[in-house]
mmCIF file of C-alpha atoms in Angstrom:
data_model
loop_
_atom_site.group_PDB
_atom_site.id
_atom_site.type_symbol
_atom_site.label_atom_id
_atom_site.label_comp_id
_atom_site.label_asym_id
_atom_site.label_seq_id
_atom_site.Cartn_x
_atom_site.Cartn_y
_atom_site.Cartn_z
ATOM 1 C CA MET G 20 97.487 79.945 66.325
ATOM 2 C CA LYS G 21 94.074 79.210 67.845
ATOM 3 C CA ILE G 22 93.872 79.393 71.648
ATOM 4 C CA SER G 23 91.880 77.233 74.110
ATOM 5 C CA ALA G 24 90.623 80.216 76.122
ATOM 6 C CA ARG G 25 86.842 80.565 75.717
ATOM 7 C CA ASN G 26 86.643 84.369 75.640
ATOM 8 C CA GLN G 27 88.314 86.143 72.736
ATOM 9 C CA ILE G 28 86.899 89.588 71.962
ATOM 10 C CA LYS G 29 88.240 92.031 69.384
ATOM 11 C CA GLY G 30 88.836 95.654 70.312
ATOM 12 C CA THR G 31 91.006 98.733 69.888
ATOM 13 C CA VAL G 32 93.666 99.978 72.317
ATOM 14 C CA THR G 33 92.720 103.389 73.776
ATOM 15 C CA ASN G 34 95.363 103.766 76.488
ATOM 16 C CA VAL G 35 98.725 102.297 77.527
ATOM 17 C CA LYS G 36 100.027 103.213 80.976
ATOM 18 C CA ASP G 37 103.560 102.000 81.733
ATOM 19 C CA GLY G 38 104.595 100.862 85.203
ATOM 20 C CA ALA G 39 107.991 99.537 86.360
ATOM 21 C CA VAL G 40 107.498 96.020 84.990
ATOM 22 C CA ASN G 41 103.912 95.867 83.813
ATOM 23 C CA ALA G 42 101.703 98.072 81.668
ATOM 24 C CA GLN G 43 97.974 98.635 82.003
ATOM 25 C CA VAL G 44 96.382 98.507 78.587
ATOM 26 C CA THR G 45 92.821 99.746 78.049
ATOM 27 C CA VAL G 46 90.871 98.227 75.161
ATOM 28 C CA ASP G 47 87.570 99.484 73.731
ATOM 29 C CA ILE G 48 85.522 96.379 72.856
ATOM 30 C CA GLY G 49 82.433 98.237 71.586
ATOM 31 C CA GLY G 50 78.964 98.532 73.085
ATOM 32 C CA GLY G 51 80.318 101.215 75.434
ATOM 33 C CA ASN G 52 82.552 98.689 77.209
ATOM 34 C CA THR G 53 86.283 98.854 77.891
ATOM 35 C CA VAL G 54 88.540 96.148 79.313
ATOM 36 C CA VAL G 55 91.753 96.772 81.273
ATOM 37 C CA SER G 56 94.615 94.269 80.862
ATOM 38 C CA SER G 57 97.802 94.099 82.914
ATOM 39 C CA ILE G 58 100.666 92.662 80.870
ATOM 40 C CA THR G 59 104.462 92.963 80.948
ATOM 41 C CA LEU G 60 106.273 95.816 79.195
ATOM 42 C CA GLU G 61 108.088 93.170 77.164
ATOM 43 C CA SER G 62 104.781 91.870 75.825
ATOM 44 C CA VAL G 63 103.747 95.434 74.972
ATOM 45 C CA LYS G 64 106.877 95.699 72.815
ATOM 46 C CA ASN G 65 106.669 92.192 71.341
ATOM 47 C CA LEU G 66 103.069 92.664 70.242
ATOM 48 C CA GLY G 67 103.522 96.288 69.167
ATOM 49 C CA ILE G 68 100.740 97.419 71.508
ATOM 50 C CA ALA G 69 99.963 101.129 71.023
ATOM 51 C CA VAL G 70 96.928 103.412 71.002
ATOM 52 C CA GLY G 71 94.788 102.638 67.979
ATOM 53 C CA LYS G 72 96.040 99.088 67.492
ATOM 54 C CA GLU G 73 93.470 96.340 67.014
ATOM 55 C CA VAL G 74 93.914 93.536 69.541
ATOM 56 C CA THR G 75 92.086 90.503 70.881
ATOM 57 C CA VAL G 76 91.163 90.402 74.572
ATOM 58 C CA ILE G 77 91.652 86.828 75.866
ATOM 59 C CA VAL G 78 90.154 85.508 79.150
ATOM 60 C CA LYS G 79 89.605 81.944 80.360
ATOM 61 C CA ALA G 80 86.030 81.114 81.423
ATOM 62 C CA SER G 81 87.315 80.023 84.847
ATOM 63 C CA ASP G 82 88.694 83.543 85.414
ATOM 64 C CA VAL G 83 85.287 85.161 84.937
ATOM 65 C CA MET G 84 83.238 85.709 88.082
ATOM 66 C CA LEU G 85 79.646 86.875 88.187
ATOM 67 C CA GLY G 86 77.963 89.366 90.476
ATOM 68 C CA ALA G 87 74.191 89.668 90.890
ATOM 69 C CA MET N 4 79.907 95.735 98.235
ATOM 70 C CA LYS N 5 82.443 97.263 95.853
ATOM 71 C CA ILE N 6 85.100 94.887 94.480
ATOM 72 C CA SER N 7 88.791 95.513 93.730
ATOM 73 C CA ALA N 8 88.668 93.770 90.332
ATOM 74 C CA ARG N 9 89.244 96.316 87.540
ATOM 75 C CA ASN N 10 86.807 94.887 84.988
ATOM 76 C CA GLN N 11 83.111 94.914 85.880
ATOM 77 C CA ILE N 12 80.753 94.868 82.916
ATOM 78 C CA LYS N 13 76.970 94.608 83.061
ATOM 79 C CA GLY N 14 75.136 92.114 80.907
ATOM 80 C CA THR N 15 72.239 89.695 80.584
ATOM 81 C CA VAL N 16 72.381 85.909 80.975
ATOM 82 C CA THR N 17 71.512 84.155 77.697
ATOM 83 C CA ASN N 18 72.441 80.559 78.541
ATOM 84 C CA VAL N 19 73.154 78.343 81.561
ATOM 85 C CA LYS N 20 74.671 74.910 80.885
ATOM 86 C CA ASP N 21 74.975 72.671 83.944
ATOM 87 C CA GLY N 22 77.881 70.260 84.414
ATOM 88 C CA ALA N 23 78.589 67.928 87.329
ATOM 89 C CA VAL N 24 79.998 70.592 89.631
ATOM 90 C CA ASN N 25 80.287 73.715 87.524
ATOM 91 C CA ALA N 26 77.975 75.565 85.166
ATOM 92 C CA GLN N 27 78.923 77.503 82.067
ATOM 93 C CA VAL N 28 77.025 80.775 82.017
ATOM 94 C CA THR N 29 76.883 82.881 78.842
ATOM 95 C CA VAL N 30 76.358 86.626 79.285
ATOM 96 C CA ASP N 31 75.475 89.131 76.543
ATOM 97 C CA ILE N 32 77.431 92.310 77.326
ATOM 98 C CA GLY N 33 76.233 94.342 74.322
ATOM 99 C CA GLY N 34 78.080 95.474 71.221
ATOM 100 C CA GLY N 35 77.631 91.982 69.779
ATOM 101 C CA ASN N 36 79.884 90.462 72.461
ATOM 102 C CA THR N 37 79.203 87.565 74.816
ATOM 103 C CA VAL N 38 81.290 86.343 77.738
ATOM 104 C CA VAL N 39 81.367 82.761 79.070
ATOM 105 C CA SER N 40 81.866 82.241 82.803
ATOM 106 C CA SER N 41 82.538 78.954 84.578
ATOM 107 C CA ILE N 42 81.174 79.026 88.150
ATOM 108 C CA THR N 43 79.957 76.406 90.613
ATOM 109 C CA LEU N 44 76.370 75.165 90.593
ATOM 110 C CA GLU N 45 76.104 76.419 94.160
ATOM 111 C CA SER N 46 76.929 79.944 93.027
ATOM 112 C CA VAL N 47 74.325 79.647 90.263
ATOM 113 C CA LYS N 48 71.723 78.902 92.951
ATOM 114 C CA ASN N 49 72.994 81.461 95.476
ATOM 115 C CA LEU N 50 72.933 84.288 92.941
ATOM 116 C CA GLY N 51 69.721 83.151 91.251
ATOM 117 C CA ILE N 52 71.447 82.959 87.863
ATOM 118 C CA ALA N 53 68.940 82.202 85.094
ATOM 119 C CA VAL N 54 68.321 83.207 81.483
ATOM 120 C CA GLY N 55 67.286 86.857 81.332
ATOM 121 C CA LYS N 56 68.855 87.850 84.656
ATOM 122 C CA GLU N 57 71.018 90.965 84.718
ATOM 123 C CA VAL N 58 74.482 90.245 86.088
ATOM 124 C CA THR N 59 77.912 91.838 86.330
ATOM 125 C CA VAL N 60 80.863 90.115 84.661
ATOM 126 C CA ILE N 61 83.937 90.489 86.923
ATOM 127 C CA VAL N 62 87.532 89.907 85.745
ATOM 128 C CA LYS N 63 90.847 90.983 87.269
ATOM 129 C CA ALA N 64 93.173 92.958 84.944
ATOM 130 C CA SER N 65 95.931 90.401 85.562
ATOM 131 C CA ASP N 66 93.668 87.664 84.137
ATOM 132 C CA VAL N 67 93.268 89.470 80.811
ATOM 133 C CA MET N 68 95.751 88.547 78.099
ATOM 134 C CA LEU N 69 96.101 90.296 74.754
ATOM 135 C CA GLY N 70 96.620 88.858 71.289
ATOM 136 C CA ALA N 71 97.792 90.902 68.307
ATOM 137 C CA MET E 14 98.063 85.837 66.461
ATOM 138 C CA LYS E 15 100.847 86.548 68.979
ATOM 139 C CA ILE E 16 99.889 86.293 72.653
ATOM 140 C CA SER E 17 101.020 88.420 75.622
ATOM 141 C CA ALA E 18 101.604 85.393 77.891
ATOM 142 C CA ARG E 19 105.342 85.047 78.646
ATOM 143 C CA ASN E 20 105.568 81.244 78.583
ATOM 144 C CA GLN E 21 104.857 79.516 75.284
ATOM 145 C CA ILE E 22 106.432 76.087 74.928
ATOM 146 C CA LYS E 23 105.952 73.690 72.020
ATOM 147 C CA GLY E 24 105.112 70.054 72.667
ATOM 148 C CA THR E 25 103.198 66.974 71.547
ATOM 149 C CA VAL E 26 99.919 65.693 73.023
ATOM 150 C CA THR E 27 100.390 62.279 74.650
ATOM 151 C CA ASN E 28 97.038 61.859 76.419
ATOM 152 C CA VAL E 29 93.517 63.308 76.401
ATOM 153 C CA LYS E 30 91.226 62.352 79.275
ATOM 154 C CA ASP E 31 87.629 63.550 78.951
ATOM 155 C CA GLY E 32 85.577 64.630 81.943
ATOM 156 C CA ALA E 33 81.994 65.953 82.018
ATOM 157 C CA VAL E 34 82.867 69.483 80.908
ATOM 158 C CA ASN E 35 86.647 69.635 80.899
ATOM 159 C CA ALA E 36 89.404 67.461 79.494
ATOM 160 C CA GLN E 37 92.854 66.905 80.949
ATOM 161 C CA VAL E 38 95.414 67.085 78.186
ATOM 162 C CA THR E 39 98.978 65.841 78.746
ATOM 163 C CA VAL E 40 101.710 67.407 76.617
ATOM 164 C CA ASP E 41 105.292 66.172 76.248
ATOM 165 C CA ILE E 42 107.495 69.282 76.088
ATOM 166 C CA GLY E 43 110.841 67.447 75.793
ATOM 167 C CA GLY E 44 113.684 67.108 78.252
ATOM 168 C CA GLY E 45 111.691 64.388 80.032
ATOM 169 C CA ASN E 46 108.996 66.879 81.107
ATOM 170 C CA THR E 47 105.240 66.726 80.607
ATOM 171 C CA VAL E 48 102.641 69.410 81.307
ATOM 172 C CA VAL E 49 98.984 68.765 82.171
ATOM 173 C CA SER E 50 96.398 71.275 80.959
ATOM 174 C CA SER E 51 92.734 71.420 81.941
ATOM 175 C CA ILE E 52 90.628 72.903 79.133
ATOM 176 C CA THR E 53 86.991 72.606 78.056
ATOM 177 C CA LEU E 54 85.795 69.798 75.787
ATOM 178 C CA GLU E 55 84.704 72.484 73.343
ATOM 179 C CA SER E 56 88.255 73.775 73.104
ATOM 180 C CA VAL E 57 89.511 70.222 72.555
ATOM 181 C CA LYS E 58 87.180 70.013 69.542
ATOM 182 C CA ASN E 59 87.837 73.540 68.247
ATOM 183 C CA LEU E 60 91.601 73.075 68.280
ATOM 184 C CA GLY E 61 91.506 69.466 67.077
ATOM 185 C CA ILE E 62 93.433 68.286 70.144
ATOM 186 C CA ALA E 63 94.334 64.578 69.869
ATOM 187 C CA VAL E 64 97.221 62.305 70.735
ATOM 188 C CA GLY E 65 100.204 63.123 68.522
ATOM 189 C CA LYS E 66 99.136 66.680 67.716
ATOM 190 C CA GLU E 67 101.725 69.435 68.091
ATOM 191 C CA VAL E 68 100.515 72.190 70.407
ATOM 192 C CA THR E 69 101.839 75.204 72.288
ATOM 193 C CA VAL E 70 101.575 75.245 76.090
ATOM 194 C CA ILE E 71 100.720 78.797 77.225
ATOM 195 C CA VAL E 72 101.129 80.049 80.824
ATOM 196 C CA LYS E 73 101.287 83.589 82.196
ATOM 197 C CA ALA E 74 104.380 84.396 84.306
ATOM 198 C CA SER E 75 102.104 85.437 87.201
ATOM 199 C CA ASP E 76 100.606 81.918 87.261
ATOM 200 C CA VAL E 77 103.995 80.284 87.818
ATOM 201 C CA MET E 78 105.000 79.687 91.431
ATOM 202 C CA LEU E 79 108.387 78.506 92.599
ATOM 203 C CA GLY E 80 109.320 75.954 95.267
ATOM 204 C CA ALA E 81 112.776 75.656 96.807
ATOM 205 C CA MET Z 9 105.105 69.481 101.989
ATOM 206 C CA LYS Z 10 103.428 68.006 98.898
ATOM 207 C CA ILE Z 11 101.333 70.413 96.802
ATOM 208 C CA SER Z 12 98.034 69.796 94.970
ATOM 209 C CA ALA Z 13 99.173 71.603 91.793
ATOM 210 C CA ARG Z 14 99.495 69.097 88.917
ATOM 211 C CA ASN Z 15 102.582 70.571 87.261
ATOM 212 C CA GLN Z 16 105.825 70.515 89.234
ATOM 213 C CA ILE Z 17 108.971 70.614 87.126
ATOM 214 C CA LYS Z 18 112.530 70.854 88.425
ATOM 215 C CA GLY Z 19 114.938 73.385 86.952
ATOM 216 C CA THR Z 20 117.792 75.799 87.582
ATOM 217 C CA VAL Z 21 117.505 79.576 87.967
ATOM 218 C CA THR Z 22 119.319 81.384 85.139
ATOM 219 C CA ASN Z 23 118.188 84.966 85.716
ATOM 220 C CA VAL Z 24 116.572 87.117 88.414
ATOM 221 C CA LYS Z 25 115.333 90.564 87.384
ATOM 222 C CA ASP Z 26 114.102 92.753 90.238
ATOM 223 C CA GLY Z 27 111.197 95.157 89.814
ATOM 224 C CA ALA Z 28 109.634 97.469 92.415
ATOM 225 C CA VAL Z 29 107.598 94.773 94.166
ATOM 226 C CA ASN Z 30 107.960 91.684 92.013
ATOM 227 C CA ALA Z 31 110.885 89.863 90.448
ATOM 228 C CA GLN Z 32 110.936 87.975 87.167
ATOM 229 C CA VAL Z 33 112.755 84.702 87.643
ATOM 230 C CA THR Z 34 113.876 82.652 84.630
ATOM 231 C CA VAL Z 35 114.244 78.902 85.139
ATOM 232 C CA ASP Z 36 115.925 76.449 82.753
ATOM 233 C CA ILE Z 37 113.831 73.252 82.854
ATOM 234 C CA GLY Z 38 115.903 71.284 80.337
ATOM 235 C CA GLY Z 39 115.101 70.200 76.802
ATOM 236 C CA GLY Z 40 115.954 73.715 75.622
ATOM 237 C CA ASN Z 41 112.978 75.190 77.512
ATOM 238 C CA THR Z 42 112.897 78.053 80.005
ATOM 239 C CA VAL Z 43 110.011 79.220 82.175
ATOM 240 C CA VAL Z 44 109.522 82.773 83.463
ATOM 241 C CA SER Z 45 107.915 83.237 86.886
ATOM 242 C CA SER Z 46 106.731 86.495 88.429
ATOM 243 C CA ILE Z 47 106.925 86.360 92.236
ATOM 244 C CA THR Z 48 107.328 88.934 95.001
ATOM 245 C CA LEU Z 49 110.758 90.166 96.095
ATOM 246 C CA GLU Z 50 109.931 88.855 99.558
ATOM 247 C CA SER Z 51 109.496 85.345 98.161
ATOM 248 C CA VAL Z 52 112.810 85.686 96.329
ATOM 249 C CA LYS Z 53 114.448 86.372 99.702
ATOM 250 C CA ASN Z 54 112.494 83.777 101.663
ATOM 251 C CA LEU Z 55 113.330 80.997 99.217
ATOM 252 C CA GLY Z 56 116.916 82.165 98.610
ATOM 253 C CA ILE Z 57 116.306 82.406 94.861
ATOM 254 C CA ALA Z 58 119.532 83.212 92.992
ATOM 255 C CA VAL Z 59 121.202 82.265 89.727
ATOM 256 C CA GLY Z 60 122.262 78.622 89.851
ATOM 257 C CA LYS Z 61 119.755 77.569 92.518
ATOM 258 C CA GLU Z 62 117.693 74.455 91.870
ATOM 259 C CA VAL Z 63 113.952 75.164 92.122
ATOM 260 C CA THR Z 64 110.624 73.573 91.287
ATOM 261 C CA VAL Z 65 108.322 75.341 88.829
ATOM 262 C CA ILE Z 66 104.700 74.939 90.029
ATOM 263 C CA VAL Z 67 101.629 75.550 87.836
ATOM 264 C CA LYS Z 68 98.015 74.445 88.262
ATOM 265 C CA ALA Z 69 96.525 72.521 85.315
ATOM 266 C CA SER Z 70 93.694 75.070 85.096
ATOM 267 C CA ASP Z 71 96.269 77.834 84.466
ATOM 268 C CA VAL Z 72 97.676 76.074 81.406
ATOM 269 C CA MET Z 73 96.157 77.043 78.066
ATOM 270 C CA LEU Z 74 96.838 75.358 74.762
ATOM 271 C CA GLY Z 75 97.415 76.834 71.322
ATOM 272 C CA ALA Z 76 97.219 74.876 68.099
ATOM 273 C CA MET P 19 109.809 72.468 99.963
ATOM 274 C CA LYS P 20 109.049 76.146 100.594
ATOM 275 C CA ILE P 21 106.618 77.806 98.176
ATOM 276 C CA SER P 22 106.638 81.359 96.759
ATOM 277 C CA ALA P 23 102.896 81.895 97.344
ATOM 278 C CA ARG P 24 102.372 84.588 100.000
ATOM 279 C CA ASN P 25 99.364 83.044 101.750
ATOM 280 C CA GLN P 26 99.873 79.713 103.515
ATOM 281 C CA ILE P 27 97.418 79.008 106.331
ATOM 282 C CA LYS P 28 97.178 75.801 108.326
ATOM 283 C CA GLY P 29 93.823 74.117 108.843
ATOM 284 C CA THR P 30 91.911 70.858 109.155
ATOM 285 C CA VAL P 31 89.830 69.206 106.431
ATOM 286 C CA THR P 32 86.138 69.062 107.390
ATOM 287 C CA ASN P 33 84.586 67.928 104.118
ATOM 288 C CA VAL P 34 85.557 66.317 100.811
ATOM 289 C CA LYS P 35 82.982 66.313 98.023
ATOM 290 C CA ASP P 36 83.940 64.354 94.911
ATOM 291 C CA GLY P 37 82.912 65.461 91.421
ATOM 292 C CA ALA P 38 83.745 63.838 88.077
ATOM 293 C CA VAL P 39 87.288 65.177 87.845
ATOM 294 C CA ASN P 40 87.626 67.626 90.710
ATOM 295 C CA ALA P 41 86.861 67.515 94.416
ATOM 296 C CA GLN P 42 85.734 70.376 96.624
ATOM 297 C CA VAL P 43 87.649 70.281 99.870
ATOM 298 C CA THR P 44 86.515 72.357 102.856
ATOM 299 C CA VAL P 45 89.184 73.385 105.361
ATOM 300 C CA ASP P 46 88.584 74.868 108.843
ATOM 301 C CA ILE P 47 91.308 77.505 109.341
ATOM 302 C CA GLY P 48 90.190 78.612 112.807
ATOM 303 C CA GLY P 49 88.601 81.844 113.957
ATOM 304 C CA GLY P 50 85.266 80.572 112.655
ATOM 305 C CA ASN P 51 86.509 80.647 109.055
ATOM 306 C CA THR P 52 86.460 77.889 106.450
ATOM 307 C CA VAL P 53 88.067 77.869 103.013
ATOM 308 C CA VAL P 54 86.847 75.848 100.015
ATOM 309 C CA SER P 55 89.438 74.494 97.578
ATOM 310 C CA SER P 56 88.778 72.895 94.200
ATOM 311 C CA ILE P 57 91.518 70.387 93.319
ATOM 312 C CA THR P 58 91.725 67.271 91.140
ATOM 313 C CA LEU P 59 90.722 63.851 92.482
ATOM 314 C CA GLU P 60 94.267 62.714 91.707
ATOM 315 C CA SER P 61 95.657 65.376 94.047
ATOM 316 C CA VAL P 62 93.179 64.274 96.732
ATOM 317 C CA LYS P 63 94.680 60.771 96.485
ATOM 318 C CA ASN P 64 98.303 61.870 96.170
ATOM 319 C CA LEU P 65 98.113 64.072 99.244
ATOM 320 C CA GLY P 66 95.921 61.678 101.244
ATOM 321 C CA ILE P 67 93.261 64.359 101.744
ATOM 322 C CA ALA P 68 90.498 63.155 104.082
ATOM 323 C CA VAL P 69 88.307 64.560 106.830
ATOM 324 C CA GLY P 70 90.439 65.341 109.865
ATOM 325 C CA LYS P 71 93.709 65.702 107.981
ATOM 326 C CA GLU P 72 95.845 68.757 108.691
ATOM 327 C CA VAL P 73 96.632 70.689 105.497
ATOM 328 C CA THR P 74 98.015 74.028 104.391
ATOM 329 C CA VAL P 75 95.787 76.337 102.348
ATOM 330 C CA ILE P 76 97.933 78.059 99.674
ATOM 331 C CA VAL P 77 96.847 81.175 97.741
ATOM 332 C CA LYS P 78 98.889 83.688 95.743
ATOM 333 C CA ALA P 79 98.465 87.352 96.775
ATOM 334 C CA SER P 80 97.484 88.228 93.194
ATOM 335 C CA ASP P 81 94.527 85.811 93.444
ATOM 336 C CA VAL P 82 93.065 87.604 96.475
ATOM 337 C CA MET P 83 90.504 90.314 95.745
ATOM 338 C CA LEU P 84 89.040 92.699 98.273
ATOM 339 C CA GLY P 85 85.474 93.898 98.732
ATOM 340 C CA ALA P 86 84.503 96.934 100.776
ATOM 341 C CA MET H 9 76.045 92.800 94.851
ATOM 342 C CA LYS H 10 76.597 89.115 95.636
ATOM 343 C CA ILE H 11 79.648 87.470 94.048
ATOM 344 C CA SER H 12 80.072 83.941 92.637
ATOM 345 C CA ALA H 13 83.468 83.400 94.328
ATOM 346 C CA ARG H 14 83.162 80.660 96.974
ATOM 347 C CA ASN H 15 85.480 82.158 99.598
ATOM 348 C CA GLN H 16 84.442 85.455 101.176
ATOM 349 C CA ILE H 17 85.934 86.116 104.599
ATOM 350 C CA LYS H 18 85.558 89.297 106.624
ATOM 351 C CA GLY H 19 88.599 90.961 108.157
ATOM 352 C CA THR H 20 90.323 94.210 109.082
ATOM 353 C CA VAL H 21 93.132 95.909 107.146
ATOM 354 C CA THR H 22 96.359 96.018 109.185
ATOM 355 C CA ASN H 23 98.848 97.215 106.563
ATOM 356 C CA VAL H 24 98.904 98.864 103.134
ATOM 357 C CA LYS H 25 102.221 98.915 101.266
ATOM 358 C CA ASP H 26 102.238 100.918 98.033
ATOM 359 C CA GLY H 27 104.263 99.862 95.011
ATOM 360 C CA ALA H 28 104.497 101.555 91.606
ATOM 361 C CA VAL H 29 101.188 100.225 90.279
ATOM 362 C CA ASN H 30 100.003 97.729 92.868
ATOM 363 C CA ALA H 31 99.604 97.770 96.640
ATOM 364 C CA GLN H 32 100.018 94.865 99.027
ATOM 365 C CA VAL H 33 97.194 94.918 101.551
ATOM 366 C CA THR H 34 97.376 92.799 104.706
ATOM 367 C CA VAL H 35 94.072 91.748 106.273
ATOM 368 C CA ASP H 36 93.585 90.202 109.730
ATOM 369 C CA ILE H 37 90.846 87.573 109.348
ATOM 370 C CA GLY H 38 90.865 86.388 112.976
ATOM 371 C CA GLY H 39 92.032 83.125 114.499
ATOM 372 C CA GLY H 40 95.613 84.420 114.293
ATOM 373 C CA ASN H 41 95.519 84.419 110.492
ATOM 374 C CA THR H 42 96.345 87.208 108.055
ATOM 375 C CA VAL H 43 95.863 87.300 104.295
ATOM 376 C CA VAL H 44 97.937 89.356 101.849
ATOM 377 C CA SER H 45 96.203 90.750 98.759
ATOM 378 C CA SER H 46 97.860 92.407 95.767
ATOM 379 C CA ILE H 47 95.509 94.927 94.138
ATOM 380 C CA THR H 48 95.973 98.070 92.049
ATOM 381 C CA LEU H 49 96.511 101.473 93.676
ATOM 382 C CA GLU H 50 93.370 102.625 91.877
ATOM 383 C CA SER H 51 91.335 99.927 93.649
ATOM 384 C CA VAL H 52 92.861 100.989 96.975
ATOM 385 C CA LYS H 53 91.518 104.496 96.338
ATOM 386 C CA ASN H 54 88.168 103.413 94.918
ATOM 387 C CA LEU H 55 87.403 101.160 97.879
ATOM 388 C CA GLY H 56 88.892 103.528 100.473
ATOM 389 C CA ILE H 57 91.273 100.825 101.715
ATOM 390 C CA ALA H 58 93.198 101.987 104.796
ATOM 391 C CA VAL H 59 94.451 100.527 108.063
ATOM 392 C CA GLY H 60 91.502 99.704 110.303
ATOM 393 C CA LYS H 61 88.948 99.390 107.494
ATOM 394 C CA GLU H 62 86.710 96.325 107.475
ATOM 395 C CA VAL H 63 86.924 94.464 104.177
ATOM 396 C CA THR H 64 85.956 91.136 102.646
ATOM 397 C CA VAL H 65 88.700 88.852 101.346
ATOM 398 C CA ILE H 66 87.476 87.177 98.114
ATOM 399 C CA VAL H 67 89.102 84.082 96.559
ATOM 400 C CA LYS H 68 87.775 81.600 93.987
ATOM 401 C CA ALA H 69 87.882 77.930 95.043
ATOM 402 C CA SER H 70 89.925 77.106 91.929
ATOM 403 C CA ASP H 71 92.648 79.515 93.100
ATOM 404 C CA VAL H 72 93.111 77.663 96.405
ATOM 405 C CA MET H 73 95.787 74.965 96.440
ATOM 406 C CA LEU H 74 96.414 72.529 99.270
ATOM 407 C CA GLY H 75 99.673 71.306 100.770
ATOM 408 C CA ALA H 76 99.997 68.245 102.958
#
């Protein structure tokens, strides 16, 4: 399935930190950059998210702010 | 000013495409990755966004989805 | 690719209304309900969105409010 | 009060799952579709959300992605 | 209808600026503060938004960032 | 750093309520209005958020709905 979100960047999971309902997943996207994603524990299970897994980071363009 | 958003990645503007109210700004964040941001034309002016300018891409962790 | 967003509902495109940068896409999800999505014209092209096409409506649980 | 959000769909609460701060509320919107909403426990109380209650699911068009 | 969003502040519309698909509506919320909202032109019509009209500004807590 | 988000309102923290992963921060923005923000505990620490601290409330125009 292709998705309408403009930003889709491949990376590798380096950390999964479980909370009560959500997990914070850290993804290394190369170039010295990491991205932190907050998703539900159910999604972590459904997608088989674990350290070392290759994932795609997905962000809509309207959710990206700029600072300068 | 420091911001509460978890993801703040430095990059360089490579393209600015003006619409009626919003602009689509493309930012090279290194590692072969680019990020597209949709912000208002007023913000483009206020922040002096232009090709070659160094900016910070800002995204909340709750706005980052994962695909796998 | 599986996506972490909790809400993924199948439907059929019934209308595509182009703006300057974005399009408003109406999707019939059955049960007498339609959903309106605002996505970029580029995404409309990339995904081949057109009237009659079967698509999946994707919404994060944290983007769903309730009224009562 | 009328709301500016484009998507407002009526349904019936079928499940409420409490977390530490947020609850996950499942709403049957008919046509075999359910929608999951993540709202605060305080909102659950304020709105009297409980299984069987009729509610309106509210989502902005810009928060709806499409997959195809 | 009561809404689950945590922030609901009353104010008066002071400006409506139409774009191609969206309008930018400025609302005076008192205390010297104004809030800018981007909503569809259809919502502007449906809600009868015009200068001088009393409205409620609605924002989810998860959409509020802090700077310090 | 200047930010592209259209709404940036100064205020004073009046309450910080810690959850498992997130905190709910209440900010008095004057004019009898308060705003509730949900941010991560890590951001609370990083920004030194505490009762009495002056902060800036940041919200994108596209995250502001109107009721009327």
